[in-house]
PDB file of C-alpha atoms in Angstrom:
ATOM      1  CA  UNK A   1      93.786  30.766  46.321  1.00 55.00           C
ATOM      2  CA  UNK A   2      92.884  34.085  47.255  1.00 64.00           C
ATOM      3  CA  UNK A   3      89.525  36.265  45.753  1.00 70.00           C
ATOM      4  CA  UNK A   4      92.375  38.602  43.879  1.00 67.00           C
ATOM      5  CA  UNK A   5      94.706  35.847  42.948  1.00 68.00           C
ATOM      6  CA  UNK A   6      91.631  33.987  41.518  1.00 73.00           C
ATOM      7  CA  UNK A   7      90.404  37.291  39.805  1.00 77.00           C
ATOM      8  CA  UNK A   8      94.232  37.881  38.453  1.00 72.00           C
ATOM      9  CA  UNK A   9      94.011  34.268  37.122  1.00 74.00           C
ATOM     10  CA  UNK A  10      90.874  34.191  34.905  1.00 83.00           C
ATOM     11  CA  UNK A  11      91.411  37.635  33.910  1.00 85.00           C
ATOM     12  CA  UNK A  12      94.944  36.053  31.932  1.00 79.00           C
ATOM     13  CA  UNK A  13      93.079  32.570  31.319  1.00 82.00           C
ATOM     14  CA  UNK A  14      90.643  34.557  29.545  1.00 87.00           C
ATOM     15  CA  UNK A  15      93.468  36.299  28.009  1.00 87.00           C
ATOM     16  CA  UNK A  16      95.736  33.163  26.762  1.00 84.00           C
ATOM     17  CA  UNK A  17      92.381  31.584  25.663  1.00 87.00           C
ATOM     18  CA  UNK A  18      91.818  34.362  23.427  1.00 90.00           C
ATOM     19  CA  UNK A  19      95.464  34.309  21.766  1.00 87.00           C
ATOM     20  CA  UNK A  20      95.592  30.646  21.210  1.00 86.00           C
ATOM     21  CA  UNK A  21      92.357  30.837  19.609  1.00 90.00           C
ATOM     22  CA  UNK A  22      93.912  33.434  17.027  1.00 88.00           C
ATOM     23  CA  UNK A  23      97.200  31.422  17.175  1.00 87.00           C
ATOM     24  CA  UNK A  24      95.427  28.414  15.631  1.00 88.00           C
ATOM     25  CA  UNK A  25      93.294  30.616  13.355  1.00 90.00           C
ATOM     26  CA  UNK A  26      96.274  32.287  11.604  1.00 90.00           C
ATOM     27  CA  UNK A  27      98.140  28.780  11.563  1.00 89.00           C
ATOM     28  CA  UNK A  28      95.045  27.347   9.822  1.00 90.00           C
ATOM     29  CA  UNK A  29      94.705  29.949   8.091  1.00 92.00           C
ATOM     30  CA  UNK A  30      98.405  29.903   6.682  1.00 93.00           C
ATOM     31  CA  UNK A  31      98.578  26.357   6.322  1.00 92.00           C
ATOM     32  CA  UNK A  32      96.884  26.582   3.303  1.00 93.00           C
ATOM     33  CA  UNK A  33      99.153  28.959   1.309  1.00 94.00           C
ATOM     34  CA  UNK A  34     101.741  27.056  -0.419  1.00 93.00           C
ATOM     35  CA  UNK A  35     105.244  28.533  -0.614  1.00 91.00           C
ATOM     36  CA  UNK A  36     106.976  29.366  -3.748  1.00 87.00           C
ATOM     37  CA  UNK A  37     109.600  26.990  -3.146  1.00 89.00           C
ATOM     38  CA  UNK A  38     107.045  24.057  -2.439  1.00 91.00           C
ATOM     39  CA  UNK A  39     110.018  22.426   0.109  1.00 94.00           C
ATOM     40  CA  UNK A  40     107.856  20.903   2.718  1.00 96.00           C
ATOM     41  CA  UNK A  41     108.935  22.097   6.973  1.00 95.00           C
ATOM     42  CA  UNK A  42     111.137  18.814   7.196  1.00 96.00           C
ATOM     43  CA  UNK A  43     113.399  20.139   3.809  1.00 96.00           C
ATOM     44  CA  UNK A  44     112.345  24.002   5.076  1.00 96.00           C
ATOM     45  CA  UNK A  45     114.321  23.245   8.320  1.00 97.00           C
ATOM     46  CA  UNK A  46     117.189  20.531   6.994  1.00 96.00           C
ATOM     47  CA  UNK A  47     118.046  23.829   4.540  1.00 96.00           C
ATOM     48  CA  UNK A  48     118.097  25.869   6.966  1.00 97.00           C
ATOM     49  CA  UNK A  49     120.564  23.824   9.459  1.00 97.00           C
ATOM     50  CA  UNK A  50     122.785  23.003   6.629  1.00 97.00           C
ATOM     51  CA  UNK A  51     122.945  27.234   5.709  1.00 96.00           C
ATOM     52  CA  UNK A  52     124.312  27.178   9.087  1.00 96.00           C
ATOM     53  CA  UNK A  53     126.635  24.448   8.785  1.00 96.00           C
ATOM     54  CA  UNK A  54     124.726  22.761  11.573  1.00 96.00           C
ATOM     55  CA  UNK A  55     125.090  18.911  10.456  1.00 95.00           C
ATOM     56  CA  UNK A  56     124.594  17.028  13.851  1.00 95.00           C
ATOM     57  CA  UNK A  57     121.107  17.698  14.315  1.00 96.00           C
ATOM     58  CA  UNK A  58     118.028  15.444  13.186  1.00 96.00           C
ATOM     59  CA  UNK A  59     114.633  16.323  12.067  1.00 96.00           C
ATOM     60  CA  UNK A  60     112.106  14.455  13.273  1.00 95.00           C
ATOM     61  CA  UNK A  61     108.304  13.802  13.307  1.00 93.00           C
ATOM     62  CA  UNK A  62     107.004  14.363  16.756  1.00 90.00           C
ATOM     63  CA  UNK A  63     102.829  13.956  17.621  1.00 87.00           C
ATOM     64  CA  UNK A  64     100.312  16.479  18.489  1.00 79.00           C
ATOM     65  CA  UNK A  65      99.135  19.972  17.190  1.00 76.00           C
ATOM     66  CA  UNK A  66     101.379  22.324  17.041  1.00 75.00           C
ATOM     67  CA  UNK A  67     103.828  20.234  19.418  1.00 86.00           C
ATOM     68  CA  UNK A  68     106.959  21.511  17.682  1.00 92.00           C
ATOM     69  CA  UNK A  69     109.776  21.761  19.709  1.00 94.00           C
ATOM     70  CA  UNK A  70     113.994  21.774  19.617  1.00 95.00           C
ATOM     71  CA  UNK A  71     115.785  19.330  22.262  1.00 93.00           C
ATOM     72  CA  UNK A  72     119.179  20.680  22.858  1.00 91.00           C
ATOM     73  CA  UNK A  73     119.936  16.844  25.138  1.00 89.00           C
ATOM     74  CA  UNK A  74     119.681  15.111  21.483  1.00 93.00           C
ATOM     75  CA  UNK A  75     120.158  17.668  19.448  1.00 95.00           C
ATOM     76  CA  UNK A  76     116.733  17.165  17.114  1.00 96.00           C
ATOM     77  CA  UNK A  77     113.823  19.466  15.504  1.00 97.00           C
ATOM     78  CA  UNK A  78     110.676  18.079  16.456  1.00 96.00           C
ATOM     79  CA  UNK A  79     108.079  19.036  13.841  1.00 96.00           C
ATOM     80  CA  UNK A  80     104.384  18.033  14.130  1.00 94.00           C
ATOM     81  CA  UNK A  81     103.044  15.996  11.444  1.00 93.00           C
ATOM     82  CA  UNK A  82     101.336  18.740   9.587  1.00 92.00           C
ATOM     83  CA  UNK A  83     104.650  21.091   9.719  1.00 94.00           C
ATOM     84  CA  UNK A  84     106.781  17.933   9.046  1.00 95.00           C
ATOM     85  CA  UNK A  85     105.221  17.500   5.381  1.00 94.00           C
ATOM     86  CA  UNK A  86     103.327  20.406   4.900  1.00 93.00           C
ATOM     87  CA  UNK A  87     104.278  22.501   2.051  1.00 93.00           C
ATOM     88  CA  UNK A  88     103.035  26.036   3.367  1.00 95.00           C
ATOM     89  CA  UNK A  89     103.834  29.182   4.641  1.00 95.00           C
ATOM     90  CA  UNK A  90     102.678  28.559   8.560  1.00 94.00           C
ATOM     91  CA  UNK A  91     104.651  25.065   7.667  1.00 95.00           C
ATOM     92  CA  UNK A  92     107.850  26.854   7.054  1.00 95.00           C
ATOM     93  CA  UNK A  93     107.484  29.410   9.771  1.00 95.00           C
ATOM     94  CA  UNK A  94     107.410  26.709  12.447  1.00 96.00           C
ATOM     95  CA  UNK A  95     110.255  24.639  11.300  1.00 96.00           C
ATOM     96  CA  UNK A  96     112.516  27.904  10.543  1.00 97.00           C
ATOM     97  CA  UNK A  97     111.545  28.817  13.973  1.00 97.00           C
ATOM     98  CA  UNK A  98     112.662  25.373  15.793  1.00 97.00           C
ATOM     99  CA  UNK A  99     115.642  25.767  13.945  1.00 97.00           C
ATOM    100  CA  UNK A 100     116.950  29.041  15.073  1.00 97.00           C
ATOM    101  CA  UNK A 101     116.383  27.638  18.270  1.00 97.00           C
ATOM    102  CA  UNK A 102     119.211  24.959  16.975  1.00 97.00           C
ATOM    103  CA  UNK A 103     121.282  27.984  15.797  1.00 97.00           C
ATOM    104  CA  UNK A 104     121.170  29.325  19.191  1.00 97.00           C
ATOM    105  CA  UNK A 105     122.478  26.110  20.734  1.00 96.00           C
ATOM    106  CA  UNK A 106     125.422  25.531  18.139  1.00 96.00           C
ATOM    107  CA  UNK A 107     126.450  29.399  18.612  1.00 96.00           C
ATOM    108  CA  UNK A 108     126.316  29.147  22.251  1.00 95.00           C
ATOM    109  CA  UNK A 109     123.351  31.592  22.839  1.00 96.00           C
ATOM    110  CA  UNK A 110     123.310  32.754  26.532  1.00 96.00           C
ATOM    111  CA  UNK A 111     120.112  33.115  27.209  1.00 96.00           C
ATOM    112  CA  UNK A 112     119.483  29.675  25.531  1.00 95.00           C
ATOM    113  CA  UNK A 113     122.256  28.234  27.785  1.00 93.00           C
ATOM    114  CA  UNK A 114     120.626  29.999  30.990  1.00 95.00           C
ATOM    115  CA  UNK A 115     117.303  28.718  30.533  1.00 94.00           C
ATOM    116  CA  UNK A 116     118.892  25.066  29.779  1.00 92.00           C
ATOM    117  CA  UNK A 117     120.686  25.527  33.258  1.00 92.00           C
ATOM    118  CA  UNK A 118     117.457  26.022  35.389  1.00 93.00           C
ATOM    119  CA  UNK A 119     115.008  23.297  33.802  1.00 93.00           C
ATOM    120  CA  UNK A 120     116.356  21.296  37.025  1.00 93.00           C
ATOM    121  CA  UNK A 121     115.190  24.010  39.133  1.00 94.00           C
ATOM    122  CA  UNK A 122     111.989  24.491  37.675  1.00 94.00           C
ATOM    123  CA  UNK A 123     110.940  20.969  37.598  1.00 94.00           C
ATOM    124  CA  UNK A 124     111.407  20.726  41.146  1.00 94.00           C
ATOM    125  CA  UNK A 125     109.688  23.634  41.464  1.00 94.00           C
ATOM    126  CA  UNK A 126     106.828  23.004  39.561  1.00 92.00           C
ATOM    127  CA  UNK A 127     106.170  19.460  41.643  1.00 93.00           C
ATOM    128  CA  UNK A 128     105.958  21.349  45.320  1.00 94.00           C
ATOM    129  CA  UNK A 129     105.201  25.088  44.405  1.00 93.00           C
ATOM    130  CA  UNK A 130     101.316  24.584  44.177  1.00 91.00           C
ATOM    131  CA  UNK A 131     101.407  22.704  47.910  1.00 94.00           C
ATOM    132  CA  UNK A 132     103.985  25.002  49.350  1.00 94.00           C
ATOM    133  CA  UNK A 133     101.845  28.659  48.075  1.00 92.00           C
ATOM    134  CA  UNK A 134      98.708  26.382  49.405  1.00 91.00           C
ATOM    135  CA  UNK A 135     100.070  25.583  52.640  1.00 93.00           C
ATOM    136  CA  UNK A 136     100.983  29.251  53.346  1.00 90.00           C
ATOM    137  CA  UNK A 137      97.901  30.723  52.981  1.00 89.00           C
ATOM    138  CA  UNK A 138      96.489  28.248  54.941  1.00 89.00           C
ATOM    139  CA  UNK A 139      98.813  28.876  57.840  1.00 89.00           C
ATOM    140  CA  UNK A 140      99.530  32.801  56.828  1.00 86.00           C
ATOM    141  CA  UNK A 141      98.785  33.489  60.784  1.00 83.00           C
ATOM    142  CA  UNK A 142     100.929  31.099  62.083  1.00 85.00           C
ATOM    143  CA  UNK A 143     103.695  30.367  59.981  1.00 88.00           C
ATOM    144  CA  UNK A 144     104.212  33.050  57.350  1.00 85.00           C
ATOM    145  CA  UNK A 145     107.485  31.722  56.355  1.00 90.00           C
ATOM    146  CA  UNK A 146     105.467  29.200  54.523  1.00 94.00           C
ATOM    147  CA  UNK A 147     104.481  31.314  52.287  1.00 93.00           C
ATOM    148  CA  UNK A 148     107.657  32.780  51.513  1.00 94.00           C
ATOM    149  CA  UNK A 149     109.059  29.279  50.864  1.00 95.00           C
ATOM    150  CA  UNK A 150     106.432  29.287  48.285  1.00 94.00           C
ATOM    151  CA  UNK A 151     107.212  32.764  46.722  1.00 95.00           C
ATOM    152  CA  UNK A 152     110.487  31.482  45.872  1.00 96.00           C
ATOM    153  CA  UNK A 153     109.441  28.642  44.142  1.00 96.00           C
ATOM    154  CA  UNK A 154     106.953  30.617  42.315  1.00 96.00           C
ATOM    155  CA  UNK A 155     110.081  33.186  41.811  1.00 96.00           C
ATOM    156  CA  UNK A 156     112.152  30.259  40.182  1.00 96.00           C
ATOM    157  CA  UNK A 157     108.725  29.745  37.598  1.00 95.00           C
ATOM    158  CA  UNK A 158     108.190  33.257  37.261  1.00 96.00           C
ATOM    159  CA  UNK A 159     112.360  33.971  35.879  1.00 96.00           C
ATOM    160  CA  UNK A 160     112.070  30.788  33.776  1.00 96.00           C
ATOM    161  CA  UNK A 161     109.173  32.563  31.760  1.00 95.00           C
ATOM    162  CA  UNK A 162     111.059  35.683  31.514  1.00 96.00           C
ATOM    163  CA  UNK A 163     114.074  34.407  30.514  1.00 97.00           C
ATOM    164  CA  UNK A 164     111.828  32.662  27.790  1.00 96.00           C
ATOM    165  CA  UNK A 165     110.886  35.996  26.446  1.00 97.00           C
ATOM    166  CA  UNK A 166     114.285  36.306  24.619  1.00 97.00           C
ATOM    167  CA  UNK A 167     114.829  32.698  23.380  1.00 97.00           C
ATOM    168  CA  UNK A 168     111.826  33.050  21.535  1.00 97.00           C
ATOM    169  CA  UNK A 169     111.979  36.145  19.953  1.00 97.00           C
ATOM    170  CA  UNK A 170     115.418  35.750  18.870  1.00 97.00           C
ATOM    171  CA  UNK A 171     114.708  32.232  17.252  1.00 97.00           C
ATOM    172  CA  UNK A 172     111.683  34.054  15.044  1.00 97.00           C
ATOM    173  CA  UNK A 173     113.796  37.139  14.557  1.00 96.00           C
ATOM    174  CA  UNK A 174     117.068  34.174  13.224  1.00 97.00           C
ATOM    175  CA  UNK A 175     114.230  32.434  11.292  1.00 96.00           C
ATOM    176  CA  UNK A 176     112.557  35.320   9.631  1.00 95.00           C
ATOM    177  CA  UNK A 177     116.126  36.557   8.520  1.00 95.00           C
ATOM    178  CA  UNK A 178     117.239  33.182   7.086  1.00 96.00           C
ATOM    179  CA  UNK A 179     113.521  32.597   5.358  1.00 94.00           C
ATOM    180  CA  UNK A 180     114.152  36.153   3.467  1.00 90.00           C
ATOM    181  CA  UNK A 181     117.758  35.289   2.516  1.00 90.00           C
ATOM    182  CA  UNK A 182     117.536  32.275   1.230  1.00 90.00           C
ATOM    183  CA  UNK A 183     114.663  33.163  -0.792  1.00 84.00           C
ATOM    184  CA  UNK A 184     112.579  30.360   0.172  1.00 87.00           C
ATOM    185  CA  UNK A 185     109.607  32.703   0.654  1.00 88.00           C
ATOM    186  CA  UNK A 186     108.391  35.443  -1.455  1.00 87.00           C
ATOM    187  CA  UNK A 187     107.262  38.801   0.659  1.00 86.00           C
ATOM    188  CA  UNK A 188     104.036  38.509   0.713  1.00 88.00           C
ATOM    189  CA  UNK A 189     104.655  34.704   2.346  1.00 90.00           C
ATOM    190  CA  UNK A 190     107.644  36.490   4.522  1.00 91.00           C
ATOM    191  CA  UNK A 191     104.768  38.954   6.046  1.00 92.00           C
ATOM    192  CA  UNK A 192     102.033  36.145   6.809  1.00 93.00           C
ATOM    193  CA  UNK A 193     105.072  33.854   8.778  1.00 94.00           C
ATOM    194  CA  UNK A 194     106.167  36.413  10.829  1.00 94.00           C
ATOM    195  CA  UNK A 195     102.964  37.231  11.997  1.00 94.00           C
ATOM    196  CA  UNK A 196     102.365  33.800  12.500  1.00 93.00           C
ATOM    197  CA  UNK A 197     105.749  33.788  14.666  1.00 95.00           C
ATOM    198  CA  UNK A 198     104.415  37.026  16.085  1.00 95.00           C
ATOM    199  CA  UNK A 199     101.134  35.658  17.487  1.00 93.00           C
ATOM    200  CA  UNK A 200     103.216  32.275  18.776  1.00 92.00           C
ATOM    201  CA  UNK A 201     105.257  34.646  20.559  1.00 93.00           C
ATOM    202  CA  UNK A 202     102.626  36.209  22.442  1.00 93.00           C
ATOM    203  CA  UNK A 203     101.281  33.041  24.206  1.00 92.00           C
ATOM    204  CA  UNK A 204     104.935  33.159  25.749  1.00 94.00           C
ATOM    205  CA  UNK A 205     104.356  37.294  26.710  1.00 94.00           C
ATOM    206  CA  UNK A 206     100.777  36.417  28.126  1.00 92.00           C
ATOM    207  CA  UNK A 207     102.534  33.547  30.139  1.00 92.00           C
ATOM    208  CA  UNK A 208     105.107  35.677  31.588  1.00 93.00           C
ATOM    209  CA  UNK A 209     103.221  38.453  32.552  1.00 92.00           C
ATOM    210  CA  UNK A 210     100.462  36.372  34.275  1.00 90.00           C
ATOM    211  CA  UNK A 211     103.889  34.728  36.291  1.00 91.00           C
ATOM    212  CA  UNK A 212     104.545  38.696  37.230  1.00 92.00           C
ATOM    213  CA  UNK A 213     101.134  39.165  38.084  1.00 89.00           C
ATOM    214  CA  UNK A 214     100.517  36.344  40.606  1.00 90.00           C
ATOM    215  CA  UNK A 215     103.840  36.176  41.724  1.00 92.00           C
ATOM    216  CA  UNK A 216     103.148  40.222  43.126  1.00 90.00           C
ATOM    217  CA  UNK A 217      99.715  38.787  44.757  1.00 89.00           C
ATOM    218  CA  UNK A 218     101.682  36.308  46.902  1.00 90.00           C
ATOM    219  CA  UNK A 219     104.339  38.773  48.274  1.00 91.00           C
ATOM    220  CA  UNK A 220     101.521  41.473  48.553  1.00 87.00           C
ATOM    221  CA  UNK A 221      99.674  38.868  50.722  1.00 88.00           C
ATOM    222  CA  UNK A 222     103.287  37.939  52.605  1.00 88.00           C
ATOM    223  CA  UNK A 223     103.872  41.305  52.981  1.00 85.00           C
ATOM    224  CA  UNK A 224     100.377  42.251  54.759  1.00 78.00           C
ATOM    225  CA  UNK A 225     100.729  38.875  57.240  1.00 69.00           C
ATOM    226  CA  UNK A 226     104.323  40.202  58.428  1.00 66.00           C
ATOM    227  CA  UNK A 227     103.102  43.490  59.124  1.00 59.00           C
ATOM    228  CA  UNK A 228     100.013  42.552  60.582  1.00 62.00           C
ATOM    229  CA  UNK A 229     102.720  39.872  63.326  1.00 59.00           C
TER     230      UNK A 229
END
């Protein structure tokens, strides 16, 4: 790794360390304002799916902090234990959230159903793209197309976290919308979940735009070694 890739690296570690941190605050924070409607995230997101005549998905308990995730290959809403049967607004955000990410796979979503189509791609990617961008720096002088092998791969990570960008705003901007029709929330509980959603949402920008920013390192570095040949 390179002085100005390494300096481009803390610089957004520093950043993402500072948004989790308020991520968990709010969520803490939030997790101890009850709702109105007292319906816990696993009846929360069941309501939800059934408003949307979704009736082949499960919700689940899943493990971990803030480990809450949809799985479009079994079709289930993973909620962490404290979303599962808490009773709160930061509760109810999350499981709304994983939900509209449900919504988006029963209505066919396309930027859902892009994303879904390169997880292959960026698996593989993710396994060699570290060795690859390593090996062509090493050999930059000799064997630039290294490098640019590695690029690529990088590229592949790089368009996965954009393509992210839209998946998750428009399953906060389908939960938000259900949460204040159904009138499971009153406003003042509306407001505090979507800036919890906001604030998720943001470790997802920060993500993305580190991608961008070490991803225009690498080529700026290919770029020099070709001219230089």
């Amino acid at each position: 790794m390179t002085p100005g890739i390494m300096f481009v690296s803390l610089i957004f570690v520093g950043i993402s360390l500072l948004v989790s941190y308020v991520l968990k605050s709010k969520f803490r924070s939030y997790s101890e304002i009850p709702t109105s409607s007292g319906l816990t995230g696993k009846q929360i997101a069941e309501k939800m799916l059934r408003d949307n005549n979704i009736h082949d998905v499960r919700v689940l308990s899943s493990e971990g902090f803030l480990s809450d995730h949809y799985n479009p290959a079994d079709k289930t809403v993973n909620l962490s234990p404290d979303v599962y049967s808490g009773a709160n607004v930061a509760a109810a955000a999350v499981a709304a959230h994983e939900c509209g990410h449900a919504v988006q796979h029963a209505t066919s979503y396309p930027w859902l159903g892009l994303r879904s189509r390169l997880v292959p791609a960026v698996q593989v990617s993710a396994s060699l793209v570290q060795w690859v961008l390593l090996g062509g720096i090493l050999l930059i002088n000799v064997f630039p197309q290294l490098l640019l092998g590695g690029i690529i791969l990088f590229g592949i990570t790089t368009l996965f976290s954009l393509i992210t960008l839209p998946v998750e705003f428009d399953a906060s901007n389908r939960a938000l919308a259900w949460l204040d029709s159904s009138n499971v929330m009153r406003p003042q509980e509306h407001d505090k979940a979507k800036n919890a959603l906001w604030w998720a949402a943001m470790t997802y920008v920060v993500a993305a735009l580190a991608s961008i920013a070490t991803l225009v390192q690498y080529v700026l570095i290919y770029m020099g070694a070709r001219d230089r040949r």
